[in-house]
CSV table of C-alpha atoms and ligand atoms in Angstrom, one decimal:
chain,number,residue,atom,x,y,z
A,205,MET,CA,-48.7,80.9,-39.2
A,206,ILE,CA,-45.9,78.8,-40.3
A,207,GLU,CA,-44.6,76.5,-37.7
A,208,GLN,CA,-41.1,77.7,-36.6
A,209,ILE,CA,-39.1,75.6,-34.1
A,210,ALA,CA,-36.3,76.9,-32.5
A,211,PHE,CA,-34.0,74.0,-30.8
A,212,ILE,CA,-31.5,75.3,-27.8
A,213,GLY,CA,-28.5,72.4,-26.7
A,214,VAL,CA,-28.0,69.7,-29.3
A,215,GLY,CA,-25.7,67.5,-27.5
A,216,ASN,CA,-26.5,63.7,-27.1
A,217,MET,CA,-29.9,64.1,-26.6
A,218,GLY,CA,-31.3,67.3,-28.3
A,219,CYS,CA,-29.5,66.4,-31.6
A,220,PRO,CA,-31.3,63.4,-32.6
A,221,MET,CA,-34.6,64.5,-31.3
A,222,ALA,CA,-33.7,67.8,-33.3
A,223,GLU,CA,-33.0,65.4,-36.3
A,224,ASN,CA,-36.3,63.5,-35.8
A,225,LEU,CA,-38.1,66.6,-36.1
A,226,LYS,CA,-36.5,68.0,-39.1
A,227,LYS,CA,-37.3,64.1,-40.8
A,228,SER,CA,-40.6,65.1,-40.0
A,229,GLY,CA,-40.9,67.9,-42.0
A,230,LYS,CA,-40.8,70.7,-39.6
A,231,LYS,CA,-38.6,74.0,-40.1
A,232,ILE,CA,-36.5,74.1,-37.3
A,233,LYS,CA,-33.3,75.7,-36.4
A,234,VAL,CA,-30.8,75.2,-33.3
A,235,PHE,CA,-28.3,76.8,-31.4
A,236,ASP,CA,-25.7,75.4,-28.6
A,237,ILE,CA,-22.9,77.3,-26.9
A,238,SER,CA,-20.3,74.0,-27.8
A,239,LYS,CA,-18.6,74.8,-31.0
A,240,LYS,CA,-17.4,71.0,-30.7
A,241,THR,CA,-21.1,70.3,-30.6
A,242,ILE,CA,-22.1,72.9,-33.3
A,243,GLU,CA,-20.0,70.8,-35.9
A,244,LEU,CA,-21.6,67.4,-34.6
A,245,ALA,CA,-25.1,69.3,-35.8
A,246,LYS,CA,-23.9,70.5,-38.8
A,247,GLU,CA,-22.4,67.3,-39.8
A,248,LYS,CA,-26.1,66.1,-39.0
A,249,ASN,CA,-26.9,68.9,-41.5
A,250,LEU,CA,-29.0,70.5,-38.9
A,251,ASP,CA,-29.7,74.5,-39.6
A,252,VAL,CA,-27.4,75.7,-36.8
A,253,ILE,CA,-27.5,79.6,-35.8
A,254,GLU,CA,-24.4,80.9,-34.0
A,255,ASN,CA,-25.7,83.7,-32.0
A,256,LEU,CA,-28.8,83.1,-29.7
A,257,ASN,CA,-30.3,86.4,-30.6
A,258,ASP,CA,-30.4,85.9,-34.6
A,259,LEU,CA,-32.2,82.1,-33.6
A,260,ILE,CA,-35.0,84.0,-31.4
A,261,THR,CA,-37.4,86.0,-33.9
A,262,LYS,CA,-40.5,87.0,-33.4
A,263,GLU,CA,-41.9,84.6,-36.4
A,264,VAL,CA,-40.5,81.1,-33.7
A,265,THR,CA,-43.7,79.2,-33.1
A,266,THR,CA,-42.0,77.3,-30.4
A,267,VAL,CA,-38.9,77.1,-28.4
A,268,ILE,CA,-37.5,73.6,-27.3
A,269,THR,CA,-34.6,73.4,-25.0
A,270,MET,CA,-32.4,70.1,-23.7
A,271,LEU,CA,-29.7,71.2,-21.5
A,272,PRO,CA,-27.8,69.9,-18.7
A,273,GLU,CA,-28.9,71.4,-15.3
A,274,GLY,CA,-31.2,74.4,-14.0
A,275,LYS,CA,-28.7,76.7,-14.0
A,276,ASN,CA,-28.3,76.3,-17.8
A,277,SER,CA,-32.5,76.4,-18.5
A,278,LYS,CA,-32.3,79.8,-16.1
A,279,GLU,CA,-29.3,81.3,-17.6
A,280,VAL,CA,-31.2,80.8,-21.4
A,281,PHE,CA,-34.7,81.8,-20.7
A,282,LEU,CA,-34.4,84.4,-17.6
A,283,GLY,CA,-30.7,85.8,-17.7
A,284,GLU,CA,-29.5,88.8,-19.2
A,285,ASN,CA,-30.0,87.5,-22.8
A,286,GLY,CA,-33.2,85.4,-21.7
A,287,ILE,CA,-35.2,84.2,-24.1
A,288,ILE,CA,-38.6,85.3,-22.1
A,289,ASN,CA,-38.3,88.9,-23.4
A,290,LYS,CA,-37.8,87.9,-27.2
A,291,VAL,CA,-40.4,85.1,-28.2
A,292,SER,CA,-43.4,86.9,-29.0
A,293,LYS,CA,-46.5,86.0,-26.9
A,294,ASN,CA,-47.9,83.2,-29.0
A,295,CYS,CA,-44.5,81.4,-28.7
A,296,LEU,CA,-44.8,77.9,-26.5
A,297,LEU,CA,-41.7,76.8,-24.1
A,298,ILE,CA,-40.9,73.1,-23.8
A,299,ASP,CA,-38.0,72.6,-21.4
A,300,CYS,CA,-37.0,68.9,-22.1
A,301,SER,CA,-33.8,68.9,-19.4
A,302,THR,CA,-34.0,67.5,-16.4
A,303,ILE,CA,-34.1,69.7,-14.1
A,304,ASP,CA,-34.8,70.9,-10.2
A,305,ILE,CA,-38.7,70.8,-9.7
A,306,GLN,CA,-38.4,74.7,-8.3
A,307,THR,CA,-36.6,76.4,-10.9
A,308,SER,CA,-38.8,74.9,-13.8
A,309,ILE,CA,-41.7,76.3,-11.9
A,310,GLU,CA,-39.9,79.7,-11.3
A,311,ILE,CA,-39.0,79.7,-15.3
A,312,GLY,CA,-42.7,78.6,-15.5
A,313,LYS,CA,-44.3,81.7,-13.7
A,314,LYS,CA,-42.2,84.3,-15.4
A,315,ALA,CA,-43.2,82.9,-18.3
A,316,THR,CA,-47.0,82.7,-17.5
A,317,GLU,CA,-46.8,86.6,-16.5
A,318,SER,CA,-45.6,87.9,-19.8
A,319,GLY,CA,-48.7,85.9,-21.3
A,320,ILE,CA,-46.1,83.0,-22.3
A,321,LYS,CA,-47.5,78.8,-22.3
A,322,MET,CA,-45.0,76.5,-21.1
A,323,ILE,CA,-44.3,73.1,-20.1
A,324,ASP,CA,-41.6,71.3,-18.9
A,325,ALA,CA,-41.0,67.8,-20.5
A,326,PRO,CA,-38.5,65.6,-19.4
A,327,VAL,CA,-37.9,62.7,-21.2
A,328,SER,CA,-36.5,59.5,-20.5
A,329,GLY,CA,-35.1,56.6,-22.7
A,330,GLY,CA,-31.6,57.0,-23.6
A,331,VAL,CA,-29.7,58.4,-26.8
A,332,MET,CA,-31.0,55.2,-28.5
A,333,GLY,CA,-34.5,56.0,-27.7
A,334,ALA,CA,-34.0,60.0,-29.0
A,335,GLN,CA,-32.7,58.5,-31.6
A,336,LYS,CA,-35.5,56.1,-32.8
A,337,ALA,CA,-37.7,58.8,-31.6
A,338,THR,CA,-39.4,55.8,-28.7
A,339,LEU,CA,-38.5,58.5,-25.4
A,340,ASN,CA,-41.2,58.7,-22.6
A,341,ILE,CA,-41.9,62.0,-22.3
A,342,MET,CA,-43.5,63.6,-18.9
A,343,VAL,CA,-45.2,66.9,-18.9
A,344,GLY,CA,-45.8,69.3,-16.3
A,345,GLY,CA,-47.7,72.2,-17.0
A,346,THR,CA,-51.5,73.4,-17.8
A,347,LYS,CA,-54.2,70.8,-19.5
A,348,ASP,CA,-53.9,73.5,-22.7
A,349,ALA,CA,-50.2,74.0,-23.2
A,350,PHE,CA,-50.1,70.1,-23.0
A,351,GLU,CA,-52.2,70.0,-25.9
A,352,LEU,CA,-50.5,72.0,-28.2
A,353,ALA,CA,-47.0,70.2,-27.2
A,354,LEU,CA,-48.7,67.1,-27.9
A,355,PRO,CA,-48.0,66.8,-31.5
A,356,LEU,CA,-44.2,67.7,-31.7
A,357,LEU,CA,-43.7,65.5,-28.4
A,358,LYS,CA,-45.2,63.0,-30.6
A,359,ILE,CA,-42.5,63.2,-33.0
A,360,MET,CA,-39.7,62.9,-30.4
A,361,GLY,CA,-41.2,60.1,-28.4
A,362,LYS,CA,-43.3,56.8,-28.1
A,363,ASN,CA,-45.0,57.5,-24.6
A,364,ILE,CA,-46.1,61.0,-23.9
A,365,PHE,CA,-47.8,61.6,-19.9
A,366,HIS,CA,-49.2,64.6,-18.5
A,367,ALA,CA,-48.0,64.2,-15.1
A,368,GLY,CA,-49.7,67.0,-13.4
A,369,ASP,CA,-48.5,71.1,-12.7
A,370,LEU,CA,-45.8,72.9,-13.9
A,371,GLY,CA,-42.9,71.0,-12.4
A,372,SER,CA,-44.3,67.6,-12.2
A,373,GLY,CA,-42.5,66.4,-15.0
A,374,ASN,CA,-39.6,67.0,-13.3
A,375,GLY,CA,-40.6,65.7,-10.0
A,376,ALA,CA,-41.6,62.3,-11.6
A,377,LYS,CA,-38.9,62.3,-13.7
A,378,ILE,CA,-36.3,62.9,-10.8
A,379,CYS,CA,-38.3,59.8,-9.2
A,380,ASN,CA,-37.6,57.6,-12.4
A,381,ASN,CA,-33.8,58.4,-12.3
A,382,MET,CA,-33.5,57.5,-8.8
A,383,SER,CA,-34.9,54.0,-9.5
A,384,LEU,CA,-32.5,53.7,-12.6
A,385,GLY,CA,-29.3,54.9,-10.8
A,386,ILE,CA,-30.4,52.2,-8.1
A,387,ALA,CA,-31.0,49.7,-10.9
A,388,MET,CA,-27.9,50.1,-12.4
A,389,ILE,CA,-26.0,49.5,-9.3
A,390,ALA,CA,-28.2,46.2,-8.6
A,391,ALA,CA,-27.6,45.2,-12.6
A,392,SER,CA,-23.9,45.7,-11.9
A,393,GLU,CA,-23.8,43.4,-8.4
A,394,SER,CA,-26.0,40.7,-9.5
A,395,LEU,CA,-23.7,40.4,-12.8
A,396,MET,CA,-20.4,41.0,-10.9
A,397,LEU,CA,-21.3,37.9,-8.5
A,398,ALA,CA,-22.6,35.6,-11.2
A,399,LYS,CA,-18.7,36.4,-12.5
A,400,ARG,CA,-17.1,35.3,-9.1
A,401,LEU,CA,-19.6,32.5,-9.2
A,402,ASN,CA,-18.1,31.1,-12.3
A,403,ILE,CA,-21.4,30.9,-13.9
A,404,ASP,CA,-21.7,32.5,-17.6
A,405,ILE,CA,-21.9,36.2,-17.5
A,406,LYS,CA,-24.2,36.0,-20.8
A,407,LYS,CA,-26.1,32.8,-19.8
A,408,VAL,CA,-27.2,34.7,-16.2
A,409,HIS,CA,-28.1,37.9,-18.6
A,410,GLU,CA,-30.4,35.9,-20.5
A,411,ILE,CA,-31.8,34.3,-17.5
A,412,MET,CA,-32.3,38.2,-15.6
A,413,LYS,CA,-33.8,39.2,-18.7
A,414,ASN,CA,-36.5,36.8,-18.7
A,415,ALA,CA,-36.8,36.1,-14.6
A,416,SER,CA,-37.9,38.3,-11.8
A,417,GLY,CA,-34.9,40.3,-11.7
A,418,ASN,CA,-35.1,41.9,-15.1
A,419,SER,CA,-35.2,45.8,-15.2
A,420,TRP,CA,-33.9,48.5,-18.3
A,421,PRO,CA,-30.6,48.2,-17.3
A,422,ILE,CA,-30.7,44.5,-17.9
A,423,SER,CA,-33.3,44.4,-20.8
A,424,VAL,CA,-31.8,47.5,-22.4
A,425,TYR,CA,-28.7,49.3,-21.2
A,426,PRO,CA,-26.5,46.2,-19.4
A,427,PRO,CA,-23.6,47.6,-18.3
A,428,LEU,CA,-21.0,44.8,-19.5
A,429,PRO,CA,-19.9,44.4,-23.1
A,430,GLY,CA,-20.7,41.7,-25.4
A,431,LEU,CA,-24.3,41.2,-24.2
A,432,ILE,CA,-26.6,44.0,-26.6
A,433,GLU,CA,-25.5,45.6,-29.2
A,434,GLY,CA,-25.2,49.3,-29.7
A,435,THR,CA,-25.3,50.4,-25.9
A,436,PRO,CA,-22.2,52.5,-24.4
A,437,SER,CA,-20.6,49.8,-22.6
A,438,ASN,CA,-19.9,48.2,-26.0
A,439,ASN,CA,-18.2,51.3,-27.2
A,440,ASN,CA,-15.8,51.9,-24.1
A,441,TYR,CA,-18.5,53.3,-22.4
A,442,ARG,CA,-18.6,56.7,-24.4
A,443,PRO,CA,-22.2,58.4,-23.3
A,444,GLY,CA,-25.1,57.8,-23.6
A,445,PHE,CA,-26.3,59.3,-20.4
A,446,SER,CA,-22.8,60.2,-18.7
A,447,ALA,CA,-21.8,60.0,-14.7
A,448,GLY,CA,-21.8,63.4,-14.3
A,449,MET,CA,-25.8,63.3,-15.3
A,450,MET,CA,-26.7,60.9,-13.0
A,451,ASN,CA,-25.2,62.3,-10.1
A,452,LYS,CA,-26.9,65.3,-10.6
A,453,ASP,CA,-30.1,63.8,-11.0
A,454,LEU,CA,-29.8,61.5,-7.9
A,455,LYS,CA,-28.5,64.5,-6.1
A,456,LEU,CA,-31.9,66.5,-7.1
A,457,ALA,CA,-33.5,63.0,-5.4
A,458,SER,CA,-32.0,63.4,-2.2
A,459,GLU,CA,-32.6,67.2,-2.0
A,460,CYS,CA,-36.3,66.3,-3.0
A,461,ALA,CA,-36.8,63.6,-0.7
A,462,GLU,CA,-35.2,66.2,2.3
A,463,SER,CA,-37.7,68.7,1.3
A,464,VAL,CA,-40.5,66.8,1.7
A,465,SER,CA,-39.2,64.9,4.7
A,466,ALA,CA,-38.8,61.0,2.6
A,467,ASP,CA,-36.6,58.6,3.6
A,468,THR,CA,-34.4,57.3,0.7
A,469,PRO,CA,-31.8,55.3,2.1
A,470,LEU,CA,-30.9,53.2,-1.4
A,471,GLY,CA,-30.9,56.7,-3.0
A,472,LYS,CA,-28.5,58.6,-1.0
A,473,MET,CA,-26.6,55.5,-1.3
A,474,ALA,CA,-26.4,55.3,-5.0
A,475,LEU,CA,-25.5,59.0,-4.7
A,476,GLU,CA,-23.1,58.3,-2.8
A,477,ILE,CA,-21.7,56.0,-5.2
A,478,TYR,CA,-21.9,58.2,-7.9
A,479,ARG,CA,-20.7,61.1,-6.7
A,480,LYS,CA,-17.6,59.2,-5.8
A,481,PHE,CA,-17.1,58.0,-9.5
A,482,CYS,CA,-17.1,61.4,-10.7
A,483,GLU,CA,-15.0,62.7,-8.2
A,484,GLU,CA,-12.5,60.3,-9.5
A,485,GLY,CA,-12.8,61.5,-13.0
A,486,ASN,CA,-15.4,59.3,-14.7
A,487,ASP,CA,-18.2,61.8,-14.8
A,488,THR,CA,-17.9,61.9,-18.9
A,489,LYS,CA,-18.2,58.2,-18.8
A,490,ASP,CA,-21.5,56.7,-19.4
A,491,PHE,CA,-23.2,56.0,-16.3
A,492,SER,CA,-22.9,52.3,-16.8
A,493,ALA,CA,-19.3,52.4,-16.2
A,494,ILE,CA,-20.1,52.4,-12.6
A,495,SER,CA,-20.2,48.0,-13.2
A,496,LYS,CA,-16.4,48.9,-13.1
A,497,VAL,CA,-16.5,50.1,-9.4
A,498,ILE,CA,-19.6,47.2,-8.8
A,499,GLY,CA,-16.7,45.2,-10.0
A,500,GLY,CA,-13.4,45.8,-8.6
A,501,ASP,CA,-11.0,43.1,-10.1
A,502,ALA,CA,-13.6,40.6,-11.0
A,503,TRP,CA,-13.6,42.2,-14.9
A,504,ASP,CA,-11.0,41.7,-17.4
A,505,TYR,CA,-11.7,44.4,-19.8
A,506,PRO,CA,-10.5,47.8,-19.4
A,507,ILE,CA,-13.2,50.9,-19.0
A,508,ASP,CA,-10.7,54.0,-20.7
B,5,NAD,P1,-24.7,67.2,-23.3
B,5,NAD,O1,-24.4,67.5,-22.3
B,5,NAD,O2,-24.8,65.9,-24.2
B,5,NAD,O3,-26.1,68.2,-23.9
B,5,NAD,C1,-26.4,69.4,-23.4
B,5,NAD,C2,-26.2,70.8,-24.4
B,5,NAD,O4,-26.2,71.7,-23.6
B,5,NAD,C3,-24.4,70.5,-25.0
B,5,NAD,O5,-23.9,70.4,-26.0
B,5,NAD,C4,-24.0,72.3,-23.9
B,5,NAD,O6,-23.4,73.0,-24.8
B,5,NAD,C5,-25.5,73.2,-24.0
B,5,NAD,N1,-25.7,74.0,-23.9
B,5,NAD,C6,-25.4,74.0,-22.1
B,5,NAD,N2,-25.5,75.5,-21.6
B,5,NAD,C7,-26.2,75.8,-22.9
B,5,NAD,C8,-26.6,77.6,-23.5
B,5,NAD,N3,-26.7,78.5,-22.2
B,5,NAD,N4,-27.2,77.8,-24.2
B,5,NAD,C9,-27.0,76.8,-25.4
B,5,NAD,N5,-26.7,75.9,-25.4
B,5,NAD,C10,-26.3,74.9,-24.0
B,5,NAD,O7,-26.4,66.2,-22.4
B,5,NAD,P2,-27.3,65.2,-22.3
B,5,NAD,O8,-27.1,64.3,-22.4
B,5,NAD,O9,-28.1,65.2,-24.2
B,5,NAD,O10,-27.9,65.6,-21.4
B,5,NAD,C11,-29.7,67.0,-21.6
B,5,NAD,C12,-30.5,66.8,-20.7
B,5,NAD,O11,-30.9,65.3,-20.7
B,5,NAD,C13,-29.9,66.8,-19.1
B,5,NAD,O12,-30.9,67.3,-18.6
B,5,NAD,C14,-29.8,65.7,-18.6
B,5,NAD,O13,-30.4,65.0,-17.3
B,5,NAD,C15,-31.6,64.7,-19.7
B,5,NAD,N6,-31.3,63.8,-20.2
B,5,NAD,C16,-30.1,62.8,-20.7
B,5,NAD,C17,-30.5,61.3,-21.4
B,5,NAD,C18,-29.0,60.9,-22.1
B,5,NAD,O14,-29.2,59.7,-21.8
B,5,NAD,N7,-28.1,61.3,-22.3
B,5,NAD,C19,-31.7,60.8,-21.0
B,5,NAD,C20,-32.6,61.3,-20.4
B,5,NAD,C21,-32.1,62.5,-20.1
């Protein structure tokens, strides 16, 4: 059977992931509900199908989704026009969206009841990781489904992990992003303190990159401009990974923690800081723009 991939949700992450699949020689068609996103996908020479019904034919062998939230995944898979009732039995479903564990399990169970294999496979590494195909991909699902998906996941990512049963991919991702949200605030605080102490920020950044205070926000994705080329902080905080998405992930972490009576005070504090930032109208900025809130008037650059 000829491999035919249907990719749904080609925003900041989905578009470069789909491009990498295309570049590797895969037959791939894409769909998105946003007209603006569709135009961008067309500019990247992706084969856009403008109607979901025309995308999901019996010939499709894999569906990959990269959607914002659990409600979007639920609508696409199980909604009125849900794709679970449309794909053939041997089609593999890969949901790369970061969503709540329960929704992931619910969709997977419905797929299994229909005899269809499904994995949750959220990713980390940001837009740059998606572009360079160096994503970390964390998979939840059966070993069979994991192995079936592995060749495609290796085209989009560098480190592919089988975290456990269905939903474990999202569980791992939620834990990862709770750390990331806290670390971005921590990096911003350290750089702000350096600035207040009148120490050259570039020097402090270089020192931290090599010393024990290093973190992903310091070494790869610094929250201030002028430190590493190609980051959202050098592009007026255009996402990247939006503050709204980080707020969503910290909320997921907080709900997960409550569900198992885990105490996560720093995770909750980070959620509070991002929630307020988003409420003030910053949800579409990159999440590293949180440095402006942390820095206050220490900074002399605009973020609007
Ligand atoms: P995005 O908003 O840029 O893209 C999501 C796309 O899904 C949008 O283009 C939107 O129009 C589309 N969409 C929404 N509902 C749809 C539907 N019913 N049918 C078809 N298309 C639909 O978001 P993103 O930054 O690409 O993030 C996608 C997912 O990846 C999120 O769950 C996010 O948490 C996760 N993630 C993002 C990053 C990052 O750096 N941006 C990194 C890791 C993980």
